[in-house]
Coordinates of N, CA and C in Angstrom, one line a residue:
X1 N 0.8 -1.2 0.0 CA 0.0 0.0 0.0 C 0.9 1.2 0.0
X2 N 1.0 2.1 -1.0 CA 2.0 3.4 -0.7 C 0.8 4.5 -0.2
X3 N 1.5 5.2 0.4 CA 1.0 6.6 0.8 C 0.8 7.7 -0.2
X4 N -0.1 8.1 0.2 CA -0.7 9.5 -0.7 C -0.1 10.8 0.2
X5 N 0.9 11.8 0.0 CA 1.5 12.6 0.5 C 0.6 13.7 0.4
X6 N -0.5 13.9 -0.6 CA -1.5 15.0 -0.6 C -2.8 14.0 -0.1
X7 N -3.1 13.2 0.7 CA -4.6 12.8 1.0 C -4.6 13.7 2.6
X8 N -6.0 14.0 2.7 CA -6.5 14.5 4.0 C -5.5 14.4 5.1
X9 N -5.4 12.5 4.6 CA -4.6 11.6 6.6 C -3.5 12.0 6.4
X10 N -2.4 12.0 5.0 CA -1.1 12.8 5.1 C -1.0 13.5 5.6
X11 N -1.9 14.7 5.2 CA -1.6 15.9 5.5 C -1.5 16.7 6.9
X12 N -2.4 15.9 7.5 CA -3.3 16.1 9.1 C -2.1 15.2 10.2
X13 N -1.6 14.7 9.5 CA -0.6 13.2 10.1 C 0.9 14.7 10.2
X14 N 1.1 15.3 8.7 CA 2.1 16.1 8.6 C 2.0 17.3 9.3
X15 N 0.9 17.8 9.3 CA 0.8 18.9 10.8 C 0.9 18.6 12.0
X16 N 0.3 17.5 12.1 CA 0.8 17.6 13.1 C 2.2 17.2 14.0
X17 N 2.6 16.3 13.0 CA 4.3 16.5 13.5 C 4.4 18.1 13.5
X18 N 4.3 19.2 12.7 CA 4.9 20.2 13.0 C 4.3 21.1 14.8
X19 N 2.9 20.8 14.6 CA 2.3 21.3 16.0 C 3.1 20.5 17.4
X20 N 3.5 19.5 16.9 CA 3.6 18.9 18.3 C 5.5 19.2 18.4
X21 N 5.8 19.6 17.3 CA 7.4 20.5 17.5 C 7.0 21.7 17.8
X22 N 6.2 22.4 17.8 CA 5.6 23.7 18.5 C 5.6 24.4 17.4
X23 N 6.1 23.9 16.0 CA 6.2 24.6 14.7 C 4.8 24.9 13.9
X24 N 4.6 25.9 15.1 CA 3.1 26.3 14.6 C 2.9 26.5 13.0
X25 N 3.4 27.7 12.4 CA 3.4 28.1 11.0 C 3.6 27.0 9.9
X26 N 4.4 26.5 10.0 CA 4.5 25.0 9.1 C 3.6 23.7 9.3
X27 N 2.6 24.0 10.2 CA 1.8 23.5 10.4 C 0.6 23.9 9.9
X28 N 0.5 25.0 9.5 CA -1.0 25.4 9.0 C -1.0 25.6 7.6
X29 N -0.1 25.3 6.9 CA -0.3 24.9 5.5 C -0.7 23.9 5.0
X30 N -0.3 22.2 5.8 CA -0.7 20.9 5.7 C -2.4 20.7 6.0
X31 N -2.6 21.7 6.9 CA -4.0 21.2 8.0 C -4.7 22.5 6.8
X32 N -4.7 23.1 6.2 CA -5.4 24.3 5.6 C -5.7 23.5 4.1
X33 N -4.8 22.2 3.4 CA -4.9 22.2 2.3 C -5.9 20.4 2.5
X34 N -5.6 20.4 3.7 CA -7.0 19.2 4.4 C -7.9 19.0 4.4
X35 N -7.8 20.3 5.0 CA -9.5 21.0 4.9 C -10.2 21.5 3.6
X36 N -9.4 22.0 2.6 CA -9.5 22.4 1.4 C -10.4 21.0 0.5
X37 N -9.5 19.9 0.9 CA -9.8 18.5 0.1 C -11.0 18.2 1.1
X38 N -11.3 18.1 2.5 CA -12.6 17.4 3.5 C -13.2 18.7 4.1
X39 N -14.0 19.7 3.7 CA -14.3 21.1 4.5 C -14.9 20.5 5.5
X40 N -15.8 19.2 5.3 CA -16.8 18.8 6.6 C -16.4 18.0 7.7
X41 N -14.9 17.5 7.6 CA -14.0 16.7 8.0 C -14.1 17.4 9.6
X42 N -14.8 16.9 10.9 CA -15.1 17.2 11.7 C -13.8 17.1 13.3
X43 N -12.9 16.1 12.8 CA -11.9 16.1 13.0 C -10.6 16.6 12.6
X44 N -10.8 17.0 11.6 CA -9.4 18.5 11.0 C -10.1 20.0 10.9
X45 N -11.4 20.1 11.2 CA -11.5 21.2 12.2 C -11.3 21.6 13.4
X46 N -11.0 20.3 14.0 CA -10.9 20.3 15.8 C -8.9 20.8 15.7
X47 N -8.5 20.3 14.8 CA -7.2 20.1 14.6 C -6.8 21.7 14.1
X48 N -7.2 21.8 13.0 CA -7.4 23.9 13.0 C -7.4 24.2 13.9
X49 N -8.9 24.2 14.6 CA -9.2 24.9 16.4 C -7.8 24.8 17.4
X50 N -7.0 23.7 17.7 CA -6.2 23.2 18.5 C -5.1 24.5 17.5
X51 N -4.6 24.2 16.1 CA -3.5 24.9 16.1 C -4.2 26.3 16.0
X52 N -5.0 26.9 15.8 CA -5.5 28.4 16.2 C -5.4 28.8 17.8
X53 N -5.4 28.0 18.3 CA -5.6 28.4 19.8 C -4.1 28.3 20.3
X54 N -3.3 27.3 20.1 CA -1.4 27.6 19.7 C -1.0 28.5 19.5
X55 N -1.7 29.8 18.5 CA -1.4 30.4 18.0 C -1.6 31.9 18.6
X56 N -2.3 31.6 19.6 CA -3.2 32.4 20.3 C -4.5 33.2 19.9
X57 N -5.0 32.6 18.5 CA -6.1 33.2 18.0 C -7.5 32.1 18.2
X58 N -7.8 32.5 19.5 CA -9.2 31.9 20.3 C -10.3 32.3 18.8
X59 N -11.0 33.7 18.7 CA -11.7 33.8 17.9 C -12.4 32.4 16.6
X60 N -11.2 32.6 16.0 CA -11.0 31.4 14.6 C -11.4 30.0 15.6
X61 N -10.8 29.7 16.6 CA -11.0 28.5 17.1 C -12.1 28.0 17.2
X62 N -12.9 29.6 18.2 CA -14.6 29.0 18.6 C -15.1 28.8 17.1
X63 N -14.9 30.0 16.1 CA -15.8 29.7 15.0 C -15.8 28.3 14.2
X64 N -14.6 27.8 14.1 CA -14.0 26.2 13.7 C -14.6 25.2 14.7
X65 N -15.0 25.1 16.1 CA -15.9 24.5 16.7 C -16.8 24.4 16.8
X66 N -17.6 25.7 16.7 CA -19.0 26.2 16.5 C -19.7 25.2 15.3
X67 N -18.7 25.1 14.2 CA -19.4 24.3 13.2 C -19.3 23.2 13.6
X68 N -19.1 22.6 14.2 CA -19.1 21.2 14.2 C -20.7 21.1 15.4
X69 N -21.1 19.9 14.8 CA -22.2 18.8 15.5 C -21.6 18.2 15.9
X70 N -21.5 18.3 17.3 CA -21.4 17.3 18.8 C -22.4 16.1 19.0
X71 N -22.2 15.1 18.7 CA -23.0 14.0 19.1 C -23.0 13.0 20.3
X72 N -21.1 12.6 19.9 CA -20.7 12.3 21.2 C -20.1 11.1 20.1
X73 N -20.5 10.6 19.0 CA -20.0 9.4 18.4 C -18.3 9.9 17.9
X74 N -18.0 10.6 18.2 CA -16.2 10.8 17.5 C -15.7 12.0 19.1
X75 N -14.7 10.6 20.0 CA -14.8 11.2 21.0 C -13.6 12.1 20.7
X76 N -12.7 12.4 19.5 CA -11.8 13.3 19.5 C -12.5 14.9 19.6
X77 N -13.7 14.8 18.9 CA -14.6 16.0 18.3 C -15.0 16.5 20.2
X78 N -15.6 15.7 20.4 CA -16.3 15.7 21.8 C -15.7 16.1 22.6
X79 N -14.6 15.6 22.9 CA -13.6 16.2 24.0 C -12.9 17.2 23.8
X80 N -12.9 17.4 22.7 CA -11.9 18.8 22.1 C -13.2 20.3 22.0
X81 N -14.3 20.2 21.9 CA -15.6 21.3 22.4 C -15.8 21.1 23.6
X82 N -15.8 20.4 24.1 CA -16.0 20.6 26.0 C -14.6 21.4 26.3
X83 N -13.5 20.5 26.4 CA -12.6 20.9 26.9 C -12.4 22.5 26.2
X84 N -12.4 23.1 24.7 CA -12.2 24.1 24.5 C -13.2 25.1 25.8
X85 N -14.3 24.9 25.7 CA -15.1 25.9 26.6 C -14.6 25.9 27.9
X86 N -14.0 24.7 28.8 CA -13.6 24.3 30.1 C -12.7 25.5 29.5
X87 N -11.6 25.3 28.9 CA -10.4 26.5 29.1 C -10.8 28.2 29.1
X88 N -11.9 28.1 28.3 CA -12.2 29.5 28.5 C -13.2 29.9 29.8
X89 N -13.5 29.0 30.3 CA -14.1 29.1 31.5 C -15.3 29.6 31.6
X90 N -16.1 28.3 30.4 CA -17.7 28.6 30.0 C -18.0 27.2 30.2
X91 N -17.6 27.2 31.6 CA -18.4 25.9 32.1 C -20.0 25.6 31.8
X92 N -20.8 26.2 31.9 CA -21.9 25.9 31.7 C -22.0 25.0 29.5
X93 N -21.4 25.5 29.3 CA -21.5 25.3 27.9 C -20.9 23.6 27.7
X94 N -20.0 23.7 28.7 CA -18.9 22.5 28.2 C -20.0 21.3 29.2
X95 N -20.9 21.9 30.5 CA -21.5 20.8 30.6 C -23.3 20.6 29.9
X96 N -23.3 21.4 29.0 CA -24.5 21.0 28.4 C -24.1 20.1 27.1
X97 N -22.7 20.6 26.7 CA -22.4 19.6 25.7 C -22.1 18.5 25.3
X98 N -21.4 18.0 27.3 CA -21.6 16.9 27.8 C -22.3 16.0 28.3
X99 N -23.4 16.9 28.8 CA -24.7 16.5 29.1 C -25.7 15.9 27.8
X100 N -25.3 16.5 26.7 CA -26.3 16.3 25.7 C -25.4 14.6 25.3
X101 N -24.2 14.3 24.8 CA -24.4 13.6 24.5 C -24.4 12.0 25.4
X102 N -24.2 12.7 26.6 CA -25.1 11.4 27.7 C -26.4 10.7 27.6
X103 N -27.1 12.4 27.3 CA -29.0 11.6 27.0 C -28.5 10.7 25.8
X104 N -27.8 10.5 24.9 CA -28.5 9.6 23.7 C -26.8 8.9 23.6
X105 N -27.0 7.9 24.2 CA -25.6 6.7 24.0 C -25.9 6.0 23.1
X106 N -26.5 5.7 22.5 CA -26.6 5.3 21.2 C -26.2 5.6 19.9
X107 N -25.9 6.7 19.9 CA -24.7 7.2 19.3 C -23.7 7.2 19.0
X108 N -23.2 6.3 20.5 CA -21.8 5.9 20.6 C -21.3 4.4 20.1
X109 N -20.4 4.5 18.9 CA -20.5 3.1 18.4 C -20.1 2.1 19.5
X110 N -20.1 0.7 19.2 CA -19.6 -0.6 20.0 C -18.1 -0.2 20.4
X111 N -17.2 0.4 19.3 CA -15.5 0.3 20.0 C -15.7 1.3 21.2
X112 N -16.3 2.7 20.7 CA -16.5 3.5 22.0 C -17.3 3.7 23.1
X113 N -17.3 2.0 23.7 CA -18.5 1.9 24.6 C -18.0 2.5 25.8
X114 N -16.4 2.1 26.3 CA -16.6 3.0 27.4 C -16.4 4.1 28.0
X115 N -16.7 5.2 26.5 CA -16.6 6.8 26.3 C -17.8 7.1 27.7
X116 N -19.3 6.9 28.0 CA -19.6 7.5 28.8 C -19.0 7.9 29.9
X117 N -18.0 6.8 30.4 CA -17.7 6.9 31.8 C -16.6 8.1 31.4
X118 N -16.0 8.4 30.0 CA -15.3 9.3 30.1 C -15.7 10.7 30.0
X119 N -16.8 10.5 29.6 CA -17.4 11.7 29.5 C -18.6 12.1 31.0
X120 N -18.6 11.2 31.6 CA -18.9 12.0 32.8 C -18.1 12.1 34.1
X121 N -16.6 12.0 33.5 CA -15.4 12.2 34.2 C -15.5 13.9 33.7
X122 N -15.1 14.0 32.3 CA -15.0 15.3 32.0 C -16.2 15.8 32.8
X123 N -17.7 15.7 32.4 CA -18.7 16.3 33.1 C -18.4 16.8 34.8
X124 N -18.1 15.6 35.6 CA -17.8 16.0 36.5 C -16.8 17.0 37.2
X125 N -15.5 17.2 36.0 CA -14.7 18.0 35.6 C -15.4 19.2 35.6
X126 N -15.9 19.8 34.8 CA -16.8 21.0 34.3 C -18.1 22.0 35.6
X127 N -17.9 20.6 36.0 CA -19.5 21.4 37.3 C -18.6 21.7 38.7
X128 N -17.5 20.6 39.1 CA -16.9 21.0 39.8 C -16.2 22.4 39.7
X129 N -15.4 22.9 38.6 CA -14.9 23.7 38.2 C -16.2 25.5 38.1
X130 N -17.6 24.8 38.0 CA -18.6 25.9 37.3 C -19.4 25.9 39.1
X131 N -19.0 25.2 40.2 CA -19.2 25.0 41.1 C -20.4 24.7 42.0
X132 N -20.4 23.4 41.3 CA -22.1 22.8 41.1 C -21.6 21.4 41.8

C-alpha cells in the first residue's frame, strides 16, 4: 500500500508532526490544504481549532468548533468542544455539551463503549470547576 502525500490523513498526520514540535506556521499549511480537500471533516477542524488556539487566536478557534455537531459518536470531536469551553471558562457550555451527548448513547458506536464513563469524568470535571 503506498502513501498518498497529498490525501487529508497525510496531510493532518504532517501537521501535526509540526504542531507537536511547536512549529506552529508549518503547520497550517498541511492542515489548511486538508480541509481544502474534507471542509466537513469534523476532525481537522478540531485540529485547525487546536493549532489556532497555539497560536493564540481563540476567535477562529470557537468559530471552527462552532461548526461542528457534537454527538458524542467521534470522541476526539467531543472532547476537544467541551474541553475548549472548560479552558475559557464557559463551564456551563462545556457541561451542556456533555450532558447532551449522555441523554443519547446510542450514538456511541460498539469500539467506543466506554466513552460514557469518560465523559462523565469530564462532566464532573466541568460542574466542579462551574461550582455545582
Amino acid at each position: 500500500m503506498a502513501l498518498d502525500p497529498v490525501s487529508p490523513h497525510s496531510l493532518s498526520n504532517r501537521a501535526m508532526v509540526f504542531f507537536r514540535a511547536r512549529r506552529f506556521d508549518e503547520a497550517q499549511s498541511p492542515i489548511d490544504r486538508a480541509r481544502e480537500i474534507e471542509p466537513e471533516n469534523a476532525q481537522l477542524r478540531v485540529q485547525a481549532a487546536e493549532l489556532a488556539v497555539a497560536q493564540g487566536d481563540r476567535p477562529t478557534a470557537r468559530r471552527l468548533l462552532e461548526e461542528i455537531s457534537v454527538d458524542g459518536s467521534d470522541p476526539t470531536v467531543t472532547m476537544a468542544v467541551a474541553r475548549f469551553h472548560i479552558l475559557q471558562r464557559e463551564y456551563p457550555e462545556a457541561i451542556r455539551v456533555l450532558q447532551s451527548v449522555l441523554v443519547a448513547p446510542e450514538k456511541i458506536s460498539k469500539p467506543f463503549a466506554a466513552l460514557p464513563a469518560n465523559y462523565r469524568a469530564e462532566l464532573a470535571i466541568a460542574q466542579a470547576l462551574a461550582g455545582k
